[in-house]
Amino acid sequence: MTGQISKGGILCALVIGLVMVLLIPGPARAQGSCAPISAPEAFLEFNHMDPMLDRHRSVRWLNSRAGGNPRYLVTGLTEYEVQASFDMRFEPREVGVGRYCLDPVRVNPKVDVVKHLVYVAAELQRGTCEYDVVYAHEGEHVKINQGMEADIRAALDDLVNDVVRKVGAMFPMPADNAQRAMRRLMSEYGRDFKRRLNDIRRRSRLRHEQIDTPREYEKLSLACGPNSAFQTTLQEAMR
């Protein structure tokens, strides 16, 4: 009977202890977390470049530029290139004597479009069926390129949420550790943004490939009739 009473007393003490932990005031609990006090300023600097039309390249030059696939006659080509940089800033916030949390205050990726060229073979005259077909097809590639900005903005939102979540899960740290943590996070998220951008480029490339298929090429070659320039003058220009 005495042993049973002792066991009951231990259980009671454990329950009371648990209740006491749960009833600790909110401010005291918050010292174990570094949740940011405000959302960081996040903005994408995307410097556009309108596509430039180049009609001075021969069909022979375009085929060479595209890799010289003997199965296809290249009459149009779109080239698109971007460069990116990434800037992030944190500020240490003292939450106790010699203890700091990190607040992300700015996330600012920058993307510059440095090339957006549309080539249409010089042998095609403006206003002809063949010219219109090629121009319209390259216009689809332009739309895919221009859609990258929306994808990058969505990726930035995800990245910012990830930053806030990771910083919020940290605990207060000494000043030296805070400085090292800031450098580590800036390097880590710089690489993360580059990875996200490469993923967007990869998805964009897949979209381009979806409209550059043998079936689509055959459809375009027949769009202006069986005796169009695609089957006559352009073929002769390649010989």
PDB file of N, CA, C and O in Angstrom, residues 106-169:
ATOM      1  N   ARG A 106      15.882  42.520 -46.095  1.00  0.00           N
ATOM      2  CA  ARG A 106      15.761  42.750 -47.539  1.00  0.00           C
ATOM      3  C   ARG A 106      16.194  41.511 -48.309  1.00  0.00           C
ATOM      4  O   ARG A 106      17.202  40.889 -47.996  1.00  0.00           O
ATOM      5  N   VAL A 107      15.410  41.172 -49.318  1.00  0.00           N
ATOM      6  CA  VAL A 107      15.759  40.109 -50.260  1.00  0.00           C
ATOM      7  C   VAL A 107      15.558  40.697 -51.648  1.00  0.00           C
ATOM      8  O   VAL A 107      14.440  41.024 -52.038  1.00  0.00           O
ATOM      9  N   ASN A 108      16.652  40.860 -52.386  1.00  0.00           N
ATOM     10  CA  ASN A 108      16.588  41.619 -53.639  1.00  0.00           C
ATOM     11  C   ASN A 108      17.380  40.936 -54.759  1.00  0.00           C
ATOM     12  O   ASN A 108      18.541  41.254 -54.978  1.00  0.00           O
ATOM     13  N   PRO A 109      16.770  39.984 -55.464  1.00  0.00           N
ATOM     14  CA  PRO A 109      17.424  39.440 -56.655  1.00  0.00           C
ATOM     15  C   PRO A 109      17.264  40.399 -57.843  1.00  0.00           C
ATOM     16  O   PRO A 109      16.284  41.146 -57.925  1.00  0.00           O
ATOM     17  N   LYS A 110      18.228  40.347 -58.712  1.00  0.00           N
ATOM     18  CA  LYS A 110      18.213  41.192 -59.907  1.00  0.00           C
ATOM     19  C   LYS A 110      18.455  40.319 -61.126  1.00  0.00           C
ATOM     20  O   LYS A 110      19.387  39.506 -61.140  1.00  0.00           O
ATOM     21  N   VAL A 111      17.610  40.467 -62.126  1.00  0.00           N
ATOM     22  CA  VAL A 111      17.741  39.698 -63.359  1.00  0.00           C
ATOM     23  C   VAL A 111      17.783  40.675 -64.532  1.00  0.00           C
ATOM     24  O   VAL A 111      16.891  41.514 -64.684  1.00  0.00           O
ATOM     25  N   ASP A 112      18.823  40.579 -65.324  1.00  0.00           N
ATOM     26  CA  ASP A 112      18.982  41.419 -66.510  1.00  0.00           C
ATOM     27  C   ASP A 112      18.857  40.553 -67.762  1.00  0.00           C
ATOM     28  O   ASP A 112      19.572  39.553 -67.897  1.00  0.00           O
ATOM     29  N   VAL A 113      17.945  40.917 -68.643  1.00  0.00           N
ATOM     30  CA  VAL A 113      17.893  40.274 -69.952  1.00  0.00           C
ATOM     31  C   VAL A 113      18.965  40.938 -70.820  1.00  0.00           C
ATOM     32  O   VAL A 113      18.916  42.136 -71.083  1.00  0.00           O
ATOM     33  N   VAL A 114      19.965  40.178 -71.203  1.00  0.00           N
ATOM     34  CA  VAL A 114      21.091  40.747 -71.951  1.00  0.00           C
ATOM     35  C   VAL A 114      21.031  40.414 -73.438  1.00  0.00           C
ATOM     36  O   VAL A 114      21.786  40.987 -74.227  1.00  0.00           O
ATOM     37  N   LYS A 115      20.139  39.503 -73.807  1.00  0.00           N
ATOM     38  CA  LYS A 115      19.980  39.193 -75.235  1.00  0.00           C
ATOM     39  C   LYS A 115      18.570  38.690 -75.479  1.00  0.00           C
ATOM     40  O   LYS A 115      18.078  37.819 -74.753  1.00  0.00           O
ATOM     41  N   HIS A 116      17.900  39.263 -76.473  1.00  0.00           N
ATOM     42  CA  HIS A 116      16.597  38.750 -76.919  1.00  0.00           C
ATOM     43  C   HIS A 116      16.488  39.072 -78.408  1.00  0.00           C
ATOM     44  O   HIS A 116      16.011  40.130 -78.797  1.00  0.00           O
ATOM     45  N   LEU A 117      16.950  38.141 -79.207  1.00  0.00           N
ATOM     46  CA  LEU A 117      17.019  38.338 -80.657  1.00  0.00           C
ATOM     47  C   LEU A 117      16.113  37.345 -81.366  1.00  0.00           C
ATOM     48  O   LEU A 117      16.060  36.161 -81.003  1.00  0.00           O
ATOM     49  N   VAL A 118      15.418  37.827 -82.375  1.00  0.00           N
ATOM     50  CA  VAL A 118      14.589  36.977 -83.230  1.00  0.00           C
ATOM     51  C   VAL A 118      15.126  37.093 -84.656  1.00  0.00           C
ATOM     52  O   VAL A 118      15.178  38.190 -85.218  1.00  0.00           O
ATOM     53  N   TYR A 119      15.545  35.951 -85.185  1.00  0.00           N
ATOM     54  CA  TYR A 119      16.047  35.916 -86.567  1.00  0.00           C
ATOM     55  C   TYR A 119      14.979  35.324 -87.484  1.00  0.00           C
ATOM     56  O   TYR A 119      14.366  34.299 -87.165  1.00  0.00           O
ATOM     57  N   VAL A 120      14.766  35.972 -88.607  1.00  0.00           N
ATOM     58  CA  VAL A 120      13.952  35.417 -89.683  1.00  0.00           C
ATOM     59  C   VAL A 120      14.824  35.453 -90.938  1.00  0.00           C
ATOM     60  O   VAL A 120      15.430  36.490 -91.244  1.00  0.00           O
ATOM     61  N   ALA A 121      14.888  34.328 -91.628  1.00  0.00           N
ATOM     62  CA  ALA A 121      15.804  34.205 -92.768  1.00  0.00           C
ATOM     63  C   ALA A 121      15.649  35.365 -93.753  1.00  0.00           C
ATOM     64  O   ALA A 121      14.525  35.763 -94.094  1.00  0.00           O
ATOM     65  N   ALA A 122      16.783  35.896 -94.215  1.00  0.00           N
ATOM     66  CA  ALA A 122      16.778  37.044 -95.118  1.00  0.00           C
ATOM     67  C   ALA A 122      16.074  36.727 -96.436  1.00  0.00           C
ATOM     68  O   ALA A 122      15.570  37.631 -97.106  1.00  0.00           O
ATOM     69  N   GLU A 123      16.036  35.456 -96.799  1.00  0.00           N
ATOM     70  CA  GLU A 123      15.400  35.071 -98.061  1.00  0.00           C
ATOM     71  C   GLU A 123      13.875  35.216 -98.025  1.00  0.00           C
ATOM     72  O   GLU A 123      13.228  35.189 -99.077  1.00  0.00           O
ATOM     73  N   LEU A 124      13.298  35.348 -96.851  1.00  0.00           N
ATOM     74  CA  LEU A 124      11.843  35.478 -96.734  1.00  0.00           C
ATOM     75  C   LEU A 124      11.448  36.945 -96.767  1.00  0.00           C
ATOM     76  O   LEU A 124      11.952  37.756 -95.975  1.00  0.00           O
ATOM     77  N   GLN A 125      10.545  37.277 -97.664  1.00  0.00           N
ATOM     78  CA  GLN A 125      10.099  38.657 -97.804  1.00  0.00           C
ATOM     79  C   GLN A 125       8.918  38.941 -96.888  1.00  0.00           C
ATOM     80  O   GLN A 125       7.989  38.124 -96.770  1.00  0.00           O
ATOM     81  N   ARG A 126       8.970  40.096 -96.260  1.00  0.00           N
ATOM     82  CA  ARG A 126       7.883  40.507 -95.379  1.00  0.00           C
ATOM     83  C   ARG A 126       6.553  40.523 -96.155  1.00  0.00           C
ATOM     84  O   ARG A 126       6.498  40.995 -97.285  1.00  0.00           O
ATOM     85  N   GLY A 127       5.506  40.010 -95.538  1.00  0.00           N
ATOM     86  CA  GLY A 127       4.193  39.984 -96.179  1.00  0.00           C
ATOM     87  C   GLY A 127       3.873  38.683 -96.874  1.00  0.00           C
ATOM     88  O   GLY A 127       2.718  38.450 -97.260  1.00  0.00           O
ATOM     89  N   THR A 128       4.858  37.820 -97.045  1.00  0.00           N
ATOM     90  CA  THR A 128       4.592  36.525 -97.672  1.00  0.00           C
ATOM     91  C   THR A 128       4.066  35.544 -96.624  1.00  0.00           C
ATOM     92  O   THR A 128       4.239  35.725 -95.419  1.00  0.00           O
ATOM     93  N   CYS A 129       3.440  34.476 -97.122  1.00  0.00           N
ATOM     94  CA  CYS A 129       2.921  33.453 -96.220  1.00  0.00           C
ATOM     95  C   CYS A 129       4.050  32.838 -95.405  1.00  0.00           C
ATOM     96  O   CYS A 129       3.918  32.643 -94.187  1.00  0.00           O
ATOM     97  N   GLU A 130       5.152  32.553 -96.052  1.00  0.00           N
ATOM     98  CA  GLU A 130       6.270  31.909 -95.364  1.00  0.00           C
ATOM     99  C   GLU A 130       6.821  32.794 -94.242  1.00  0.00           C
ATOM    100  O   GLU A 130       7.115  32.313 -93.147  1.00  0.00           O
ATOM    101  N   TYR A 131       6.947  34.085 -94.541  1.00  0.00           N
ATOM    102  CA  TYR A 131       7.438  35.018 -93.518  1.00  0.00           C
ATOM    103  C   TYR A 131       6.493  35.030 -92.319  1.00  0.00           C
ATOM    104  O   TYR A 131       6.935  34.957 -91.162  1.00  0.00           O
ATOM    105  N   ASP A 132       5.198  35.123 -92.590  1.00  0.00           N
ATOM    106  CA  ASP A 132       4.217  35.192 -91.507  1.00  0.00           C
ATOM    107  C   ASP A 132       4.231  33.923 -90.656  1.00  0.00           C
ATOM    108  O   ASP A 132       4.107  33.989 -89.428  1.00  0.00           O
ATOM    109  N   VAL A 133       4.402  32.774 -91.287  1.00  0.00           N
ATOM    110  CA  VAL A 133       4.434  31.508 -90.562  1.00  0.00           C
ATOM    111  C   VAL A 133       5.644  31.455 -89.628  1.00  0.00           C
ATOM    112  O   VAL A 133       5.531  31.094 -88.449  1.00  0.00           O
ATOM    113  N   VAL A 134       6.796  31.816 -90.158  1.00  0.00           N
ATOM    114  CA  VAL A 134       8.023  31.782 -89.346  1.00  0.00           C
ATOM    115  C   VAL A 134       7.955  32.809 -88.225  1.00  0.00           C
ATOM    116  O   VAL A 134       8.297  32.526 -87.072  1.00  0.00           O
ATOM    117  N   TYR A 135       7.492  34.010 -88.546  1.00  0.00           N
ATOM    118  CA  TYR A 135       7.408  35.077 -87.550  1.00  0.00           C
ATOM    119  C   TYR A 135       6.466  34.685 -86.408  1.00  0.00           C
ATOM    120  O   TYR A 135       6.759  34.927 -85.223  1.00  0.00           O
ATOM    121  N   ALA A 136       5.338  34.077 -86.746  1.00  0.00           N
ATOM    122  CA  ALA A 136       4.373  33.664 -85.721  1.00  0.00           C
ATOM    123  C   ALA A 136       4.962  32.575 -84.824  1.00  0.00           C
ATOM    124  O   ALA A 136       4.756  32.586 -83.597  1.00  0.00           O
ATOM    125  N   HIS A 137       5.702  31.659 -85.434  1.00  0.00           N
ATOM    126  CA  HIS A 137       6.304  30.589 -84.640  1.00  0.00           C
ATOM    127  C   HIS A 137       7.333  31.151 -83.669  1.00  0.00           C
ATOM    128  O   HIS A 137       7.362  30.780 -82.485  1.00  0.00           O
ATOM    129  N   GLU A 138       8.167  32.052 -84.140  1.00  0.00           N
ATOM    130  CA  GLU A 138       9.166  32.652 -83.250  1.00  0.00           C
ATOM    131  C   GLU A 138       8.488  33.496 -82.166  1.00  0.00           C
ATOM    132  O   GLU A 138       9.005  33.625 -81.049  1.00  0.00           O
ATOM    133  N   GLY A 139       7.328  34.048 -82.497  1.00  0.00           N
ATOM    134  CA  GLY A 139       6.578  34.802 -81.494  1.00  0.00           C
ATOM    135  C   GLY A 139       6.165  33.934 -80.316  1.00  0.00           C
ATOM    136  O   GLY A 139       6.085  34.406 -79.177  1.00  0.00           O
ATOM    137  N   GLU A 140       5.898  32.647 -80.565  1.00  0.00           N
ATOM    138  CA  GLU A 140       5.574  31.726 -79.475  1.00  0.00           C
ATOM    139  C   GLU A 140       6.770  31.528 -78.553  1.00  0.00           C
ATOM    140  O   GLU A 140       6.632  31.426 -77.331  1.00  0.00           O
ATOM    141  N   HIS A 141       7.962  31.483 -79.147  1.00  0.00           N
ATOM    142  CA  HIS A 141       9.176  31.380 -78.327  1.00  0.00           C
ATOM    143  C   HIS A 141       9.365  32.647 -77.484  1.00  0.00           C
ATOM    144  O   HIS A 141       9.771  32.570 -76.317  1.00  0.00           O
ATOM    145  N   VAL A 142       9.069  33.799 -78.067  1.00  0.00           N
ATOM    146  CA  VAL A 142       9.180  35.061 -77.328  1.00  0.00           C
ATOM    147  C   VAL A 142       8.252  35.050 -76.120  1.00  0.00           C
ATOM    148  O   VAL A 142       8.624  35.470 -75.016  1.00  0.00           O
ATOM    149  N   LYS A 143       7.030  34.567 -76.288  1.00  0.00           N
ATOM    150  CA  LYS A 143       6.078  34.507 -75.177  1.00  0.00           C
ATOM    151  C   LYS A 143       6.603  33.633 -74.039  1.00  0.00           C
ATOM    152  O   LYS A 143       6.446  33.966 -72.862  1.00  0.00           O
ATOM    153  N   ILE A 144       7.225  32.531 -74.391  1.00  0.00           N
ATOM    154  CA  ILE A 144       7.793  31.649 -73.366  1.00  0.00           C
ATOM    155  C   ILE A 144       8.895  32.378 -72.598  1.00  0.00           C
ATOM    156  O   ILE A 144       8.964  32.315 -71.367  1.00  0.00           O
ATOM    157  N   ASN A 145       9.751  33.076 -73.329  1.00  0.00           N
ATOM    158  CA  ASN A 145      10.822  33.830 -72.674  1.00  0.00           C
ATOM    159  C   ASN A 145      10.262  34.888 -71.732  1.00  0.00           C
ATOM    160  O   ASN A 145      10.726  35.047 -70.592  1.00  0.00           O
ATOM    161  N   GLN A 146       9.269  35.608 -72.194  1.00  0.00           N
ATOM    162  CA  GLN A 146       8.702  36.679 -71.385  1.00  0.00           C
ATOM    163  C   GLN A 146       7.958  36.139 -70.171  1.00  0.00           C
ATOM    164  O   GLN A 146       7.824  36.825 -69.162  1.00  0.00           O
ATOM    165  N   GLY A 147       7.502  34.896 -70.247  1.00  0.00           N
ATOM    166  CA  GLY A 147       6.819  34.287 -69.114  1.00  0.00           C
ATOM    167  C   GLY A 147       7.749  33.916 -67.979  1.00  0.00           C
ATOM    168  O   GLY A 147       7.283  33.606 -66.872  1.00  0.00           O
ATOM    169  N   MET A 148       9.050  33.959 -68.209  1.00  0.00           N
ATOM    170  CA  MET A 148       9.993  33.615 -67.157  1.00  0.00           C
ATOM    171  C   MET A 148       9.896  34.577 -65.979  1.00  0.00           C
ATOM    172  O   MET A 148      10.131  34.186 -64.839  1.00  0.00           O
ATOM    173  N   GLU A 149       9.560  35.834 -66.242  1.00  0.00           N
ATOM    174  CA  GLU A 149       9.509  36.813 -65.150  1.00  0.00           C
ATOM    175  C   GLU A 149       8.486  36.394 -64.095  1.00  0.00           C
ATOM    176  O   GLU A 149       8.761  36.456 -62.883  1.00  0.00           O
ATOM    177  N   ALA A 150       7.301  35.973 -64.527  1.00  0.00           N
ATOM    178  CA  ALA A 150       6.272  35.544 -63.575  1.00  0.00           C
ATOM    179  C   ALA A 150       6.763  34.345 -62.765  1.00  0.00           C
ATOM    180  O   ALA A 150       6.507  34.256 -61.555  1.00  0.00           O
ATOM    181  N   ASP A 151       7.473  33.428 -63.418  1.00  0.00           N
ATOM    182  CA  ASP A 151       8.001  32.262 -62.713  1.00  0.00           C
ATOM    183  C   ASP A 151       9.041  32.679 -61.679  1.00  0.00           C
ATOM    184  O   ASP A 151       9.093  32.119 -60.572  1.00  0.00           O
ATOM    185  N   ILE A 152       9.882  33.654 -62.034  1.00  0.00           N
ATOM    186  CA  ILE A 152      10.921  34.107 -61.103  1.00  0.00           C
ATOM    187  C   ILE A 152      10.290  34.818 -59.906  1.00  0.00           C
ATOM    188  O   ILE A 152      10.727  34.658 -58.765  1.00  0.00           O
ATOM    189  N   ARG A 153       9.233  35.598 -60.149  1.00  0.00           N
ATOM    190  CA  ARG A 153       8.550  36.276 -59.034  1.00  0.00           C
ATOM    191  C   ARG A 153       7.937  35.252 -58.069  1.00  0.00           C
ATOM    192  O   ARG A 153       8.005  35.423 -56.846  1.00  0.00           O
ATOM    193  N   ALA A 154       7.351  34.197 -58.604  1.00  0.00           N
ATOM    194  CA  ALA A 154       6.776  33.160 -57.749  1.00  0.00           C
ATOM    195  C   ALA A 154       7.871  32.452 -56.953  1.00  0.00           C
ATOM    196  O   ALA A 154       7.694  32.143 -55.769  1.00  0.00           O
ATOM    197  N   ALA A 155       9.015  32.210 -57.598  1.00  0.00           N
ATOM    198  CA  ALA A 155      10.137  31.580 -56.908  1.00  0.00           C
ATOM    199  C   ALA A 155      10.659  32.471 -55.790  1.00  0.00           C
ATOM    200  O   ALA A 155      11.071  31.984 -54.730  1.00  0.00           O
ATOM    201  N   LEU A 156      10.642  33.790 -56.013  1.00  0.00           N
ATOM    202  CA  LEU A 156      11.099  34.723 -54.982  1.00  0.00           C
ATOM    203  C   LEU A 156      10.186  34.664 -53.767  1.00  0.00           C
ATOM    204  O   LEU A 156      10.661  34.668 -52.618  1.00  0.00           O
ATOM    205  N   ASP A 157       8.879  34.581 -53.982  1.00  0.00           N
ATOM    206  CA  ASP A 157       7.942  34.478 -52.857  1.00  0.00           C
ATOM    207  C   ASP A 157       8.241  33.223 -52.031  1.00  0.00           C
ATOM    208  O   ASP A 157       8.246  33.263 -50.793  1.00  0.00           O
ATOM    209  N   ASP A 158       8.494  32.110 -52.707  1.00  0.00           N
ATOM    210  CA  ASP A 158       8.813  30.873 -52.000  1.00  0.00           C
ATOM    211  C   ASP A 158      10.116  31.010 -51.220  1.00  0.00           C
ATOM    212  O   ASP A 158      10.233  30.529 -50.085  1.00  0.00           O
ATOM    213  N   LEU A 159      11.099  31.657 -51.826  1.00  0.00           N
ATOM    214  CA  LEU A 159      12.391  31.823 -51.170  1.00  0.00           C
ATOM    215  C   LEU A 159      12.257  32.675 -49.913  1.00  0.00           C
ATOM    216  O   LEU A 159      12.828  32.359 -48.870  1.00  0.00           O
ATOM    217  N   VAL A 160      11.505  33.769 -49.996  1.00  0.00           N
ATOM    218  CA  VAL A 160      11.312  34.650 -48.838  1.00  0.00           C
ATOM    219  C   VAL A 160      10.622  33.893 -47.708  1.00  0.00           C
ATOM    220  O   VAL A 160      11.014  33.994 -46.538  1.00  0.00           O
ATOM    221  N   ASN A 161       9.610  33.114 -48.028  1.00  0.00           N
ATOM    222  CA  ASN A 161       8.931  32.317 -47.003  1.00  0.00           C
ATOM    223  C   ASN A 161       9.896  31.343 -46.351  1.00  0.00           C
ATOM    224  O   ASN A 161       9.844  31.111 -45.131  1.00  0.00           O
ATOM    225  N   ASP A 162      10.790  30.772 -47.147  1.00  0.00           N
ATOM    226  CA  ASP A 162      11.772  29.836 -46.612  1.00  0.00           C
ATOM    227  C   ASP A 162      12.749  30.552 -45.691  1.00  0.00           C
ATOM    228  O   ASP A 162      13.133  30.028 -44.639  1.00  0.00           O
ATOM    229  N   VAL A 163      13.175  31.761 -46.074  1.00  0.00           N
ATOM    230  CA  VAL A 163      14.087  32.545 -45.236  1.00  0.00           C
ATOM    231  C   VAL A 163      13.443  32.838 -43.883  1.00  0.00           C
ATOM    232  O   VAL A 163      14.048  32.635 -42.818  1.00  0.00           O
ATOM    233  N   VAL A 164      12.219  33.327 -43.897  1.00  0.00           N
ATOM    234  CA  VAL A 164      11.515  33.676 -42.661  1.00  0.00           C
ATOM    235  C   VAL A 164      11.338  32.441 -41.776  1.00  0.00           C
ATOM    236  O   VAL A 164      11.520  32.491 -40.550  1.00  0.00           O
ATOM    237  N   ARG A 165      11.030  31.314 -42.402  1.00  0.00           N
ATOM    238  CA  ARG A 165      10.822  30.077 -41.646  1.00  0.00           C
ATOM    239  C   ARG A 165      12.133  29.611 -41.001  1.00  0.00           C
ATOM    240  O   ARG A 165      12.157  29.229 -39.822  1.00  0.00           O
ATOM    241  N   LYS A 166      13.222  29.663 -41.759  1.00  0.00           N
ATOM    242  CA  LYS A 166      14.503  29.190 -41.230  1.00  0.00           C
ATOM    243  C   LYS A 166      15.019  30.106 -40.130  1.00  0.00           C
ATOM    244  O   LYS A 166      15.481  29.631 -39.085  1.00  0.00           O
ATOM    245  N   VAL A 167      14.944  31.415 -40.324  1.00  0.00           N
ATOM    246  CA  VAL A 167      15.419  32.353 -39.305  1.00  0.00           C
ATOM    247  C   VAL A 167      14.556  32.248 -38.051  1.00  0.00           C
ATOM    248  O   VAL A 167      15.045  32.328 -36.922  1.00  0.00           O
ATOM    249  N   GLY A 168      13.256  32.051 -38.243  1.00  0.00           N
ATOM    250  CA  GLY A 168      12.357  31.944 -37.103  1.00  0.00           C
ATOM    251  C   GLY A 168      12.624  30.717 -36.257  1.00  0.00           C
ATOM    252  O   GLY A 168      12.281  30.689 -35.066  1.00  0.00           O
ATOM    253  N   ALA A 169      13.216  29.690 -36.850  1.00  0.00           N
ATOM    254  CA  ALA A 169      13.502  28.464 -36.106  1.00  0.00           C
ATOM    255  C   ALA A 169      14.816  28.542 -35.331  1.00  0.00           C
ATOM    256  O   ALA A 169      15.142  27.626 -34.578  1.00  0.00           O
TER     257      ALA A 169
END
